[in-house]
PDB file of C-alpha atoms and ligand atoms in Angstrom:
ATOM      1  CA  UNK Q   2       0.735 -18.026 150.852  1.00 77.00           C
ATOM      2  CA  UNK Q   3       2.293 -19.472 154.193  1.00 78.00           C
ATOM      3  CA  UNK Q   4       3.733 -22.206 151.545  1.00 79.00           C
ATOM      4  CA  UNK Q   5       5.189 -19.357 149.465  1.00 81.00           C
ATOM      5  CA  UNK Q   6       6.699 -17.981 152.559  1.00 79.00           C
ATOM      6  CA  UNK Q   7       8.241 -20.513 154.413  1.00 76.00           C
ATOM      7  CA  UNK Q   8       9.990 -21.822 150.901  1.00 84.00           C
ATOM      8  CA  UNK Q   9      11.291 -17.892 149.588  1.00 84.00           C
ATOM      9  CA  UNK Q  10      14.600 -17.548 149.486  1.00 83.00           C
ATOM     10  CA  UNK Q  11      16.174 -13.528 150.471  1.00 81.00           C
ATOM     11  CA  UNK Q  12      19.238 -11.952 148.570  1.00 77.00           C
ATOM     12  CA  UNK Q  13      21.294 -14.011 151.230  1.00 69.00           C
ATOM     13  CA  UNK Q  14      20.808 -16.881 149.775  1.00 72.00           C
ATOM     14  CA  UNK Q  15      21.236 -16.899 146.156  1.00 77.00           C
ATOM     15  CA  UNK Q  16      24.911 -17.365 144.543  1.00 78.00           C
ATOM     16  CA  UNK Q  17      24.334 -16.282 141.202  1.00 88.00           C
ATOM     17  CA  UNK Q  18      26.080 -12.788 140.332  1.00 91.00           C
ATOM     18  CA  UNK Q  19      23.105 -12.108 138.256  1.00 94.00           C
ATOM     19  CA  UNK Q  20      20.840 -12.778 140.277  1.00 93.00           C
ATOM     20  CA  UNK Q  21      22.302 -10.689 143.175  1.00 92.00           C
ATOM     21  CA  UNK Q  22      22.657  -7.786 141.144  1.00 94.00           C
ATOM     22  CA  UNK Q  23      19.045  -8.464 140.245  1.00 96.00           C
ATOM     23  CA  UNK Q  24      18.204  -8.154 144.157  1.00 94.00           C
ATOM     24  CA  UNK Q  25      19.973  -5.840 145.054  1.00 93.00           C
ATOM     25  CA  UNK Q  26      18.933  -3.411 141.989  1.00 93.00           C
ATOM     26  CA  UNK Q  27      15.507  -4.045 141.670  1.00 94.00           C
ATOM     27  CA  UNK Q  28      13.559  -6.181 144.796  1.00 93.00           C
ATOM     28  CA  UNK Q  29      15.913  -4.656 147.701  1.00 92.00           C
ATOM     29  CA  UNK Q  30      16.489  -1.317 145.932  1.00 84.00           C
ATOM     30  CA  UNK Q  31      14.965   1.214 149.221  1.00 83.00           C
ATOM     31  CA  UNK Q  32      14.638   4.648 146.538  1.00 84.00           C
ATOM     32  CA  UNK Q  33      11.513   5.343 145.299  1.00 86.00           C
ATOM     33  CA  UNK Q  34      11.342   7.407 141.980  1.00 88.00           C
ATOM     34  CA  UNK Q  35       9.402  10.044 141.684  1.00 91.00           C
ATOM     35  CA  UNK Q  36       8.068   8.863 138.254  1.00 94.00           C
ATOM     36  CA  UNK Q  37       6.499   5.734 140.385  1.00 95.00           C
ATOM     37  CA  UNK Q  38       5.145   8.805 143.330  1.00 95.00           C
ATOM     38  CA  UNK Q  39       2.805  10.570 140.364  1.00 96.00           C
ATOM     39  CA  UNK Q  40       1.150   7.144 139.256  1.00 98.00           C
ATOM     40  CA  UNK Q  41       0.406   6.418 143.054  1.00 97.00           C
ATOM     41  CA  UNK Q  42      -0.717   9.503 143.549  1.00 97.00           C
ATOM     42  CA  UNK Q  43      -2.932   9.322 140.142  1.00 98.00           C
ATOM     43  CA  UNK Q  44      -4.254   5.414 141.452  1.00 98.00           C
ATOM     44  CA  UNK Q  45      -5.187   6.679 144.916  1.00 97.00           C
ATOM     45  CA  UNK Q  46      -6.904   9.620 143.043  1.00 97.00           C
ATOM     46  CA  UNK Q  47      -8.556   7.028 140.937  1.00 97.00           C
ATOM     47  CA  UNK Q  48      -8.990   5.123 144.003  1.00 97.00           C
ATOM     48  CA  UNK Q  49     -11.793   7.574 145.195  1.00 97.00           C
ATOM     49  CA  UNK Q  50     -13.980   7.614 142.499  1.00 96.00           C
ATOM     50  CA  UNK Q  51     -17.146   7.558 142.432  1.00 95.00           C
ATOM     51  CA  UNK Q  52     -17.497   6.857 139.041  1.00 95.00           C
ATOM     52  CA  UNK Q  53     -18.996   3.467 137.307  1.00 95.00           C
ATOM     53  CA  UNK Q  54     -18.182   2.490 133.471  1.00 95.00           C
ATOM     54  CA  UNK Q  55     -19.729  -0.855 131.373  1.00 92.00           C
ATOM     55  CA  UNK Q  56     -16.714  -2.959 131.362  1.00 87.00           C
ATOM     56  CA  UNK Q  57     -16.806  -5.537 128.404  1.00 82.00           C
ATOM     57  CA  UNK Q  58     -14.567  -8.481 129.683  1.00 71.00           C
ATOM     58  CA  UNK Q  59     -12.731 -10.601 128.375  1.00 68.00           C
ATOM     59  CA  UNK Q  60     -10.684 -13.107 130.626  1.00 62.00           C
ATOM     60  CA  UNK Q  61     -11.158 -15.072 133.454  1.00 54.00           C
ATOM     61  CA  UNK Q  62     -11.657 -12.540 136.457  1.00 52.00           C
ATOM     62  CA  UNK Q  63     -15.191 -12.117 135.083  1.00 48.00           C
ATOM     63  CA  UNK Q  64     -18.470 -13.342 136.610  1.00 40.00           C
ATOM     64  CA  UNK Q  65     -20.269 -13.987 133.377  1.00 41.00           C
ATOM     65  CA  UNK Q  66     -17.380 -14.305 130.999  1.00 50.00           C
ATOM     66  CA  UNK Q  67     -18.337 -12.040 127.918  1.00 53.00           C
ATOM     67  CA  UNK Q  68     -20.974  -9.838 129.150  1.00 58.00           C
ATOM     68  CA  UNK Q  69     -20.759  -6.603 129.823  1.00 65.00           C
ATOM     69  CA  UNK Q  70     -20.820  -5.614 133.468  1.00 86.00           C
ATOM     70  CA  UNK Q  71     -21.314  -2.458 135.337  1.00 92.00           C
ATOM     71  CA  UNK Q  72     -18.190  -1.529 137.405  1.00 93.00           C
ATOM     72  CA  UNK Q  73     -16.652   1.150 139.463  1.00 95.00           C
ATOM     73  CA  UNK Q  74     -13.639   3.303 138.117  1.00 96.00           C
ATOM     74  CA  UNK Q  75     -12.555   2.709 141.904  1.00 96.00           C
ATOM     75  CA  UNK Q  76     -12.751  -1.327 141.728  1.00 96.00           C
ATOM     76  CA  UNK Q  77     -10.330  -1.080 138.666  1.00 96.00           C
ATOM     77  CA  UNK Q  78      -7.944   1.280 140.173  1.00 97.00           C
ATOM     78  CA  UNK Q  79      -8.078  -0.699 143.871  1.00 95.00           C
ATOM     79  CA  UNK Q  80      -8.315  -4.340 143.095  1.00 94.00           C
ATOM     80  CA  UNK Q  81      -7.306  -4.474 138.798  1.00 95.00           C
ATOM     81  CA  UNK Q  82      -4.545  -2.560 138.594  1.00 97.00           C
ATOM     82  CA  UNK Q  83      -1.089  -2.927 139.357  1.00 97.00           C
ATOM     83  CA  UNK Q  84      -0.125  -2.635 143.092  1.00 95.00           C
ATOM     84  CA  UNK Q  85       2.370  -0.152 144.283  1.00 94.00           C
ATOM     85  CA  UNK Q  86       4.779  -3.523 144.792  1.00 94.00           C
ATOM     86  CA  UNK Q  87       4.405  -4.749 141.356  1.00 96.00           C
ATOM     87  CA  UNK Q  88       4.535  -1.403 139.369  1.00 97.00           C
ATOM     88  CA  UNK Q  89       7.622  -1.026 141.142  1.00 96.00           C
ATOM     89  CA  UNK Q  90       9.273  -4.050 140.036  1.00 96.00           C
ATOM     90  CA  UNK Q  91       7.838  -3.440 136.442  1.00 98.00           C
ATOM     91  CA  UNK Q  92       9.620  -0.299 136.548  1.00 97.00           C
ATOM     92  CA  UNK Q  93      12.917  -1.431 137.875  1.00 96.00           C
ATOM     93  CA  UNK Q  94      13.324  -4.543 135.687  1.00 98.00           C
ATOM     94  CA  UNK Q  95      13.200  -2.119 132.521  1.00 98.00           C
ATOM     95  CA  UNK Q  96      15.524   0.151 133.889  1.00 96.00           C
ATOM     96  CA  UNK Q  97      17.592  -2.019 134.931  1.00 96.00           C
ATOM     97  CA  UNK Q  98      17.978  -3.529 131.210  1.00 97.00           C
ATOM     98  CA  UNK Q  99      17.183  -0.717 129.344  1.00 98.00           C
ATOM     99  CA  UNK Q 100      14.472  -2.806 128.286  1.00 98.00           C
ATOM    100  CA  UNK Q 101      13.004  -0.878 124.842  1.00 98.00           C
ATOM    101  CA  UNK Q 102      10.775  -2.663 122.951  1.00 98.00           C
ATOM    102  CA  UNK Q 103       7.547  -4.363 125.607  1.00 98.00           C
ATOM    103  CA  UNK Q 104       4.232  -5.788 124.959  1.00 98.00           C
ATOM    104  CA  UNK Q 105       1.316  -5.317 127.446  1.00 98.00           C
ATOM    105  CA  UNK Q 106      -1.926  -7.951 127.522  1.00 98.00           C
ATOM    106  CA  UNK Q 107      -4.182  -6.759 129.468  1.00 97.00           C
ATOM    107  CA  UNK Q 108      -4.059  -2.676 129.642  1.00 98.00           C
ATOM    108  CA  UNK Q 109      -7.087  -1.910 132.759  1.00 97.00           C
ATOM    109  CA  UNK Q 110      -6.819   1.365 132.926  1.00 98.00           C
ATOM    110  CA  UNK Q 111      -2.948   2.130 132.176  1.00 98.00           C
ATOM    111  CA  UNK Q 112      -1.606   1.965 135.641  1.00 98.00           C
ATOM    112  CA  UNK Q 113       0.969  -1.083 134.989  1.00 98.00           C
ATOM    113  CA  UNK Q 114       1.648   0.338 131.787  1.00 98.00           C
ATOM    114  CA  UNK Q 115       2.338   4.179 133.251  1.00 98.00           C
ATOM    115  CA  UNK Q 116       4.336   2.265 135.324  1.00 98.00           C
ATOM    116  CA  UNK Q 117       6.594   0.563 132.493  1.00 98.00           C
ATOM    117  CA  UNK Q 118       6.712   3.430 130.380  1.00 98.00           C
ATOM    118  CA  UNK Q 119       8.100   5.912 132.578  1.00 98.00           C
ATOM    119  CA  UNK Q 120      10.923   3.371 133.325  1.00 97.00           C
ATOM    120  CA  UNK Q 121      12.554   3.653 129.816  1.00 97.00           C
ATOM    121  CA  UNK Q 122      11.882   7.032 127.867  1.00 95.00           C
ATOM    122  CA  UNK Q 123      12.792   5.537 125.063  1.00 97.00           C
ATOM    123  CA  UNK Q 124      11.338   2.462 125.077  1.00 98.00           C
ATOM    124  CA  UNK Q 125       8.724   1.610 122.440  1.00 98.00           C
ATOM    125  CA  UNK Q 126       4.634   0.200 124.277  1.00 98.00           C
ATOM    126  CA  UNK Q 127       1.920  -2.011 123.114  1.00 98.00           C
ATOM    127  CA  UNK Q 128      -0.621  -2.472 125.164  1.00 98.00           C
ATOM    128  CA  UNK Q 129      -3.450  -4.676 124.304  1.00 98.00           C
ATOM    129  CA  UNK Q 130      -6.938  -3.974 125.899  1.00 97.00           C
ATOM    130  CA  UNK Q 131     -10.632  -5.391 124.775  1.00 94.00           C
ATOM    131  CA  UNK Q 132     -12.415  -3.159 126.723  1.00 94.00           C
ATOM    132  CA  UNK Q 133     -12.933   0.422 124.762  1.00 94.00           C
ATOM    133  CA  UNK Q 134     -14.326   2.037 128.226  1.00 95.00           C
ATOM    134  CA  UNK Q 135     -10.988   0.913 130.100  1.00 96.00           C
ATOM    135  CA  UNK Q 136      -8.881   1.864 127.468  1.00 96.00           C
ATOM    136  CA  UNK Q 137     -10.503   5.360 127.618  1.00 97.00           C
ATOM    137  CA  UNK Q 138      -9.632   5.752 131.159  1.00 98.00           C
ATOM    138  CA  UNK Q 139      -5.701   4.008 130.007  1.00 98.00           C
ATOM    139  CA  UNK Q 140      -5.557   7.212 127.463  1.00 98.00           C
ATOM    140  CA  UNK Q 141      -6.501   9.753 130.023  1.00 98.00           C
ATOM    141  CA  UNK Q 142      -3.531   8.194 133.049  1.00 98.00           C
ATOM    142  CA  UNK Q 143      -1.333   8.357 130.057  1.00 98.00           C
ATOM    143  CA  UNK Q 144      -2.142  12.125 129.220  1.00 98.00           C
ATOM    144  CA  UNK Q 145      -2.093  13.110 132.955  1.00 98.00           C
ATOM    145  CA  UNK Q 146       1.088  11.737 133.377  1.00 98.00           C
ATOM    146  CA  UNK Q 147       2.347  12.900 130.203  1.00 98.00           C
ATOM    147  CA  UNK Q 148       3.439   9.418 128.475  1.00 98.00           C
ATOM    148  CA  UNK Q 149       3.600   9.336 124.720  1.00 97.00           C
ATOM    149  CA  UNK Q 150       5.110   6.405 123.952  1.00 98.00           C
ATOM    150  CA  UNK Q 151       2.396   3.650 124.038  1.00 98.00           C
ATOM    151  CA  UNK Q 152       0.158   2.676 121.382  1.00 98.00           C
ATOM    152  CA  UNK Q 153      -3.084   0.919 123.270  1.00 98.00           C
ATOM    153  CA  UNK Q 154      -4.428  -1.437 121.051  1.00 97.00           C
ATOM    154  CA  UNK Q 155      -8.459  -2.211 121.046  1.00 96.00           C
ATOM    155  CA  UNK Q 156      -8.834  -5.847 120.572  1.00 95.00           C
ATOM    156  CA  UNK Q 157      -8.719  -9.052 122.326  1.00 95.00           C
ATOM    157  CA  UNK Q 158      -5.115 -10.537 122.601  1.00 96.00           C
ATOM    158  CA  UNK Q 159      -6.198 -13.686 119.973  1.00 95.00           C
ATOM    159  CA  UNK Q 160      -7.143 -10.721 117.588  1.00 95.00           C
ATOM    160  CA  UNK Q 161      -3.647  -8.698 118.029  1.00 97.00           C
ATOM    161  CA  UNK Q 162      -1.484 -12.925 117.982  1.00 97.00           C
ATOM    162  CA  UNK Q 163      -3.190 -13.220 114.202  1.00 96.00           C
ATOM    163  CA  UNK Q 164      -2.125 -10.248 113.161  1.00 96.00           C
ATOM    164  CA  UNK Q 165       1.517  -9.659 114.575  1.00 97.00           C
ATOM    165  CA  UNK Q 166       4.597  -9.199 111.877  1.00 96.00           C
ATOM    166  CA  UNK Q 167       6.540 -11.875 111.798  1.00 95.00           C
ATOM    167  CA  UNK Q 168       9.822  -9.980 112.351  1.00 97.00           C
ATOM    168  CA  UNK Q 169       8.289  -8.047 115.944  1.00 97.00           C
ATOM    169  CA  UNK Q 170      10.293  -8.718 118.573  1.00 98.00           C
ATOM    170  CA  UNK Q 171       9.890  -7.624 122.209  1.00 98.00           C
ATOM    171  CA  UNK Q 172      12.183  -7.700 125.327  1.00 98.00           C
ATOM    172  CA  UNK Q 173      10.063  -7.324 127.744  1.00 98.00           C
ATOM    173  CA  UNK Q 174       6.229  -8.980 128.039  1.00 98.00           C
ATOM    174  CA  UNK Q 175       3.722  -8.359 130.723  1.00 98.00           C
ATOM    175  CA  UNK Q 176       0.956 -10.810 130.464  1.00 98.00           C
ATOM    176  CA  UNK Q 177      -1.714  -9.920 132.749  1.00 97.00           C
ATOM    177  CA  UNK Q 178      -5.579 -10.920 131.111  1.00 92.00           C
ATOM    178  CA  UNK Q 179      -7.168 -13.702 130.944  1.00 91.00           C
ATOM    179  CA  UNK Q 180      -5.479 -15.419 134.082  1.00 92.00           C
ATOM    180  CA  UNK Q 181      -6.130 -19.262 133.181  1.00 94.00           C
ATOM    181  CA  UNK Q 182      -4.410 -21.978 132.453  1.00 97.00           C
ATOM    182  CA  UNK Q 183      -5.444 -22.674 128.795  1.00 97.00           C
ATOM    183  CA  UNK Q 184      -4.738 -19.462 127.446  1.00 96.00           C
ATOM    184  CA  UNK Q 185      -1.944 -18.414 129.168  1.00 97.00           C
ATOM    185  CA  UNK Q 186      -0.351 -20.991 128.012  1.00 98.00           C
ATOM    186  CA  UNK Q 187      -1.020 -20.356 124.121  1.00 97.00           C
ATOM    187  CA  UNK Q 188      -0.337 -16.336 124.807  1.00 98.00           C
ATOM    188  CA  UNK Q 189       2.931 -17.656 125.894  1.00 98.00           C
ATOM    189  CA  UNK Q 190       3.554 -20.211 122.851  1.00 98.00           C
ATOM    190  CA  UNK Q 191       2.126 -17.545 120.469  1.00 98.00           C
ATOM    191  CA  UNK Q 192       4.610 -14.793 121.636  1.00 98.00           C
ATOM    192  CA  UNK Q 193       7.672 -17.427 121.752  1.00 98.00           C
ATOM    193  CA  UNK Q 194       8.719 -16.463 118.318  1.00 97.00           C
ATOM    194  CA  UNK Q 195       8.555 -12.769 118.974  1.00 98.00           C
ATOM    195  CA  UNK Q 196      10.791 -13.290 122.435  1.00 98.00           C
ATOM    196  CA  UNK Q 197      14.077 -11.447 121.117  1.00 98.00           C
ATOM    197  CA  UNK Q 198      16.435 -14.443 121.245  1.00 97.00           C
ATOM    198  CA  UNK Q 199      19.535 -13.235 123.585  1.00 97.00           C
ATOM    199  CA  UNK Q 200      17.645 -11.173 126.406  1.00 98.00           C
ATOM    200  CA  UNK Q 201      13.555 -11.051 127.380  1.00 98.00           C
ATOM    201  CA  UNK Q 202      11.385 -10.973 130.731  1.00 98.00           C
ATOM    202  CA  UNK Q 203       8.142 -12.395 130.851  1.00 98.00           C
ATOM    203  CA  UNK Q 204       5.670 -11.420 133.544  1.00 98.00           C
ATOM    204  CA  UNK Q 205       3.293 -13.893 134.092  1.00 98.00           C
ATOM    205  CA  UNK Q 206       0.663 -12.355 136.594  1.00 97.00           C
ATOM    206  CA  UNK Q 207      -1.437 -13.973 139.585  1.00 95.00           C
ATOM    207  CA  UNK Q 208       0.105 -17.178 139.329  1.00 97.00           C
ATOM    208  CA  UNK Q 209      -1.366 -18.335 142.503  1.00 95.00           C
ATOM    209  CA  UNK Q 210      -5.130 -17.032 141.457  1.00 92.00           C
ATOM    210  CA  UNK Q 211      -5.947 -20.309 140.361  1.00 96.00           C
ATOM    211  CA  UNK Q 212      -4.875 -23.882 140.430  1.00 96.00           C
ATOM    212  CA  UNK Q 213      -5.072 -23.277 136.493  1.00 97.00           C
ATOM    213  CA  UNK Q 214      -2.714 -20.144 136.742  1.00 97.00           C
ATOM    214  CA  UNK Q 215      -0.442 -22.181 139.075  1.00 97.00           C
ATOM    215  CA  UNK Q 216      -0.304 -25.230 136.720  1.00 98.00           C
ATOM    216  CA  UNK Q 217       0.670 -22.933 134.072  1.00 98.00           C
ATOM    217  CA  UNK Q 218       3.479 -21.079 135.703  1.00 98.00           C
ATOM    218  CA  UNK Q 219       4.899 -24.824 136.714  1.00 97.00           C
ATOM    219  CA  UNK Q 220       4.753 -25.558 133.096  1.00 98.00           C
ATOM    220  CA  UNK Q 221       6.470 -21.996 131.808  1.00 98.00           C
ATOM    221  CA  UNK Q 222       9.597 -22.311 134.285  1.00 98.00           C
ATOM    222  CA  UNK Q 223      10.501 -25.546 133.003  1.00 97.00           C
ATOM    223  CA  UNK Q 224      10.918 -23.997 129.216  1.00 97.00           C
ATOM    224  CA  UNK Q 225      14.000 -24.711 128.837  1.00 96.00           C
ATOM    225  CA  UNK Q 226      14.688 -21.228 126.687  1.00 96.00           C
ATOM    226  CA  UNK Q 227      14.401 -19.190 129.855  1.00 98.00           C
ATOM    227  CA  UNK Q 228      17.545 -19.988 132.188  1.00 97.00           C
ATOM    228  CA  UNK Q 229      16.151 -18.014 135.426  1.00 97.00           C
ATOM    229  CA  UNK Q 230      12.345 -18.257 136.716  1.00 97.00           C
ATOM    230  CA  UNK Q 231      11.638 -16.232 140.136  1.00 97.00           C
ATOM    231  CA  UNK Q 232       8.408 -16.731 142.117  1.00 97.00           C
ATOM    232  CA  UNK Q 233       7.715 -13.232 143.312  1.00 96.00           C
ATOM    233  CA  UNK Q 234       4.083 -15.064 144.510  1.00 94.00           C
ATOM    234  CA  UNK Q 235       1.424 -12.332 142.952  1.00 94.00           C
ATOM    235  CA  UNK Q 236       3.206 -12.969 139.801  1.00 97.00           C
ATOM    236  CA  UNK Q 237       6.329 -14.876 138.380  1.00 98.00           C
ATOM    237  CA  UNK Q 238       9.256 -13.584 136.507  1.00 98.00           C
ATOM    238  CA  UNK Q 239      10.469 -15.358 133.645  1.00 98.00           C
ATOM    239  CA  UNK Q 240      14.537 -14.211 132.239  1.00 98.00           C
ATOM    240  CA  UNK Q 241      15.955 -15.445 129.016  1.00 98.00           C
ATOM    241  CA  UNK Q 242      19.574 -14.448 129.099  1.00 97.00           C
ATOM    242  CA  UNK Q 243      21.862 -16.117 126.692  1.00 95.00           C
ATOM    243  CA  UNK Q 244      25.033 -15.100 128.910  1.00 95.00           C
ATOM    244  CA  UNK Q 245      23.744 -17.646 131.938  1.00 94.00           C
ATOM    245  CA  UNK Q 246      24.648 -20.800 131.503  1.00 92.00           C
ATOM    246  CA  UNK Q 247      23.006 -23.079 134.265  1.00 92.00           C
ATOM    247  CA  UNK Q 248      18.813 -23.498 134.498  1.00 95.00           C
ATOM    248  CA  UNK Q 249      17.432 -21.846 137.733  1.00 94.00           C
ATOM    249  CA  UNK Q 250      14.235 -21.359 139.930  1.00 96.00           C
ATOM    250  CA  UNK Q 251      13.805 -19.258 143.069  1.00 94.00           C
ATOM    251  CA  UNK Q 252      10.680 -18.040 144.841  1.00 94.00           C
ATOM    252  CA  UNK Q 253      12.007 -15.143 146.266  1.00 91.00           C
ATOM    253  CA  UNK Q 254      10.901 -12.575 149.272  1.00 87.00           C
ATOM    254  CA  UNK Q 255      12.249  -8.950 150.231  1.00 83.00           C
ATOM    255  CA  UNK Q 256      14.574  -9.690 153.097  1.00 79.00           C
ATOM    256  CA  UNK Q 257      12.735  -7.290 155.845  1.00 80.00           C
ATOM    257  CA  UNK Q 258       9.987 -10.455 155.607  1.00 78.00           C
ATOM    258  CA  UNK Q 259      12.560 -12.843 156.875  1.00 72.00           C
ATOM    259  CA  UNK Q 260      14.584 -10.226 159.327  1.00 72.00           C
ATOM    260  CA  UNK Q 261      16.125 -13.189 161.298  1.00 72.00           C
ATOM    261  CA  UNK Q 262      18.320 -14.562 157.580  1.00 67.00           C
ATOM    262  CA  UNK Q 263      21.409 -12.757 157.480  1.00 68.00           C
ATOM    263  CA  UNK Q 264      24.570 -13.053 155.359  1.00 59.00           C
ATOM    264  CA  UNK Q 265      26.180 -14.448 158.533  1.00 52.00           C
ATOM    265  CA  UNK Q 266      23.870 -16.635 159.519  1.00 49.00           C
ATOM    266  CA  UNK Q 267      21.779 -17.694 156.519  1.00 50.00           C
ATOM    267  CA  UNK Q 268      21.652 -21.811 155.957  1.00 38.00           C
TER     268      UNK Q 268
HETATM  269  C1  LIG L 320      -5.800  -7.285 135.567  1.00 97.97           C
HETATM  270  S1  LIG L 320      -6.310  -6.192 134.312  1.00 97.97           S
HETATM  271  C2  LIG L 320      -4.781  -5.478 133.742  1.00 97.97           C
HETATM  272  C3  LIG L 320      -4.065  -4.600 134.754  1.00 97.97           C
HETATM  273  C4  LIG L 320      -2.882  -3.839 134.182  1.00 97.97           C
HETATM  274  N1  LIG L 320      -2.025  -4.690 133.411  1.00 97.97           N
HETATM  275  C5  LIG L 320      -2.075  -3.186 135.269  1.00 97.97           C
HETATM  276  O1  LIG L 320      -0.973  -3.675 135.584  1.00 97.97           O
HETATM  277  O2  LIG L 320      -2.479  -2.157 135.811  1.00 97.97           O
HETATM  278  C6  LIG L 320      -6.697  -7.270 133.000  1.00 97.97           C
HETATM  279  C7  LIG L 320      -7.295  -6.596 131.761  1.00 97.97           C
HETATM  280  O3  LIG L 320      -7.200  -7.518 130.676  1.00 97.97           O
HETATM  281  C8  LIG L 320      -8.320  -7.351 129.835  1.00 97.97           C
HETATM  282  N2  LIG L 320      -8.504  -8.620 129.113  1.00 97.97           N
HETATM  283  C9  LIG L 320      -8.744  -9.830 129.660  1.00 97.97           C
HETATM  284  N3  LIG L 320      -8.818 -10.772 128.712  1.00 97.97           N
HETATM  285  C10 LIG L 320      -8.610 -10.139 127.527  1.00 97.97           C
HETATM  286  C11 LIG L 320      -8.523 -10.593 126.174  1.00 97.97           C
HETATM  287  N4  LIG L 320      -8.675 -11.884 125.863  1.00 97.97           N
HETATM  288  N5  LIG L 320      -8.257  -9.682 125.215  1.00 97.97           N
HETATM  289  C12 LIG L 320      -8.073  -8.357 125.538  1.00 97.97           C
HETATM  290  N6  LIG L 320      -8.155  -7.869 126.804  1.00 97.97           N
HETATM  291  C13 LIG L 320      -8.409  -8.762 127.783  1.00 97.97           C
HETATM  292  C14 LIG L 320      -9.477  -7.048 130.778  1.00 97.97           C
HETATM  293  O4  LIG L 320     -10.489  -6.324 130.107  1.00 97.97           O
HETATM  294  C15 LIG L 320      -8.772  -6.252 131.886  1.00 97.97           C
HETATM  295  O5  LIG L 320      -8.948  -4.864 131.715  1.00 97.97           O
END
């Protein structure tokens, strides 16, 4: 973390117009939406549970990978679910790009993908979730908060890669199950083909959970089809634009974390 931080760059120090815009739009951008107020008011609702569900999981963040565990609706709302930060950016980067047609691994109990839906009304969601309990709880956040475009999908994310078309493509990909390095990595080679070939974001979350997960975001920013990769450190952002011409990396941090860089006296 103190690694992360002394290396992250703020808006004043990045040259490319993209990338500024990109700043300035979505990590600096001070209005919050009130589509992004109901889901944190839902979460924090969620938040106080006092309910427990059988969770069958899945991916790496499990004790004893593959066995159903007792958990609390709380625990998935505090510590599983998107944070306030991160739904934010979710929501921005779609909107931003008008972003329309996104793929979810790893649904929890809908709070990421509340998040990305309500950025884009007419954007098209599939969210993957292997968990039927979880997904349960995903269907109810989408009914209270009155979201209609997602189709959840029960079934492990190897299950959904075997049977994909061919011809889907998506824009916009939020990988955020099974955080190691192995399978990341094939997610990511699996869904290559279905990357629409001129624009497409990849969120790779918790790439700092793990030395796995780290290894595995150092190997996805150096594909070379992606020409921007940003370090946002509880997850990375990877851009394919075909208008950019140059290769780029940046860990980057919101400026009020760094108060002392400013345009004048950045170096
Ligand atoms: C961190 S949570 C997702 C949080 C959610 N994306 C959000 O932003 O609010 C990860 C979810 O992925 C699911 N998962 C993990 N590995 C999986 C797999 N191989 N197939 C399907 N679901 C999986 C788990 O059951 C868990 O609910």
């Amino acid at each position: 973390m103190i690694f992360f931080f002394f290396k992250a760059k703020t808006i004043y120090k990045v040259h490319s117009p993209f990338l500024f815009r990109l700043i300035q739009r979505v990590l600096e951008q001070p209005l919050t939406y009130y589509e992004e107020k109901a889901i944190q008011e839902y979460q924090n609702q969620l938040s106080k549970s006092n309910q427990f569900i059988k969770k069958l999981d899945r991916g790496a963040g499990s004790l004893v990978k593959g066995n159903d565990q007792t958990t609390s609706v709380k625990h998935l709302a505090n510590i599983s679910s998107a944070s306030p930060f991160k739904g934010r950016m979710l929501f921005r980067l779609i909107n931003e790009y008008s972003l329309s047609s996104i793929l979810e691994f790893g649904t929890c109990i809908g709070i990421g993908t509340a998040y990305m839906a309500k950025a884009n009304s007419s954007s098209k969601i599939t969210s993957i979730e292997a968990c039927p309990n979880t997904i349960s709880l995903a269907q109810k956040t989408l009914d209270h908060l009155k979201i209609k475009q997602v189709e959840l999908i029960n079934t492990t994310f190897e299950e959904y890669l075997g049977q994909l078309e061919p011809s889907q493509k998506f824009d916009f990909i939020y990988l955020d199950g099974h955080h190691a390095k192995e399978p990341t990595l094939a997610y990511f080679n699996k869904l290559l083909p279905h990357m629409d070939a001129a624009f497409c974001i990849v969120i790779v979350d918790d790439i700092y959970w793990s030395k796995g997960m780290n290894e595995a975001w150092k190997t996805l920013v150096k594909d070379s089809s992606f020409q921007l990769s940003l370090d946002f450190f509880q997850f990375g952002v990877l851009i394919r634009n075909s208008a950019l011409s140059t290769k780029e990396h940046y860990p980057l941090i919101q400026r009020k974390f760094k108060p002392w860089i400013s345009g004048f006296f950045s170096n």
